[in-house]
């Protein structure tokens, strides 16, 4: 059985003080839910304070990115070893990173290898844009991104990581994908690609989230789908009430 995972991607929001206030507001509600894994991904600078505020709870912490080199002359970047100990997860290849910062499938793949070397579990983001969706290219795009991200990883690594299917046209737009459509892409194009590369056992083990305009009102519709194992949440993860509401709603549907 795949344990549902709801991860909050805070993006470039919250100062350190605001981040600590937010997790203090959330932690009791999140910690009360045993059947759903909850993870918060604050900006780098708030990671230690958030990790401290969550210590002793079952709430996980993730980074939103990292670089693949161990150290060196890479001004402005964060090395995987710097994250170790402060978080368990790292989001890789978010569409905003691909769009604004030139992230590629090859880069995501390098980062995924390094993440495992530092005991970090990657949350690998894939998804098509609106033009690709309308041109019927979703399957091709998403399969290519999955295949590119996983090059050289072994079966145990792929079984343990998380993939987030985030159609770009649904991110931050208030226009979520239909749950049945998201489920089909996840089952056929993502789990299907993993099955072709690694076999059915690995494909059934890997957890695959949906992301894109999810909230406490629509999450149950996604969590009712057999192949959707949680959500990567942007806007609705910035308020304690809506994020805790999403985790408790998931527990009601799937717990
Ligand atoms: P959203 O963002 O929930 O605000 O649409 C999702 C994401 O980018 O991970």
Coordinates of C-alpha atoms and ligand atoms in Angstrom, one line a residue, residues 7-11 91 94-96 125 164 166-168 170-175 210-215 231-237 246, ligand 1:
X7 CA 3.6 18.2 0.5
X8 CA 3.4 22.0 0.7
X9 CA 5.6 23.9 -1.7
X10 CA 5.8 27.4 -0.1
X11 CA 7.8 28.7 -3.1
X91 CA 11.7 19.0 -4.8
X94 CA 9.5 22.1 -10.6
X95 CA 8.1 23.7 -13.7
X96 CA 9.0 27.2 -12.3
X125 CA 8.1 17.2 -10.9
X164 CA 4.5 14.9 -8.9
X166 CA 1.8 19.0 -12.3
X167 CA 0.2 20.2 -15.6
X168 CA 1.7 23.7 -15.9
X170 CA -3.1 24.2 -13.6
X171 CA -0.4 25.7 -11.4
X172 CA -1.5 28.8 -9.5
X173 CA -4.3 29.3 -12.0
X174 CA -7.3 28.1 -10.0
X175 CA -8.0 25.8 -12.9
X210 CA -1.0 15.5 -8.5
X211 CA -0.3 19.2 -8.2
X212 CA -2.0 22.3 -9.6
X213 CA -4.7 24.4 -7.9
X214 CA -5.5 21.8 -5.2
X215 CA -7.2 23.0 -2.0
X231 CA -0.6 16.3 -3.8
X232 CA 2.1 18.9 -4.2
X233 CA 0.4 22.0 -3.0
X234 CA 1.4 25.6 -3.7
X235 CA -1.0 28.4 -2.6
X236 CA -3.2 26.3 -0.3
X237 CA -0.1 25.3 1.7
X246 CA -6.2 18.9 2.9
Ligands
LIG1 P1 -0.6 25.6 -6.7 O1 0.9 25.2 -7.0 O2 -1.2 24.6 -5.8 O3 -0.6 27.0 -6.2 O4 -1.3 25.5 -8.1 C1 1.3 23.9 -7.1 C2 2.8 23.8 -7.3 O5 3.4 24.6 -8.0 O6 3.5 22.9 -6.7

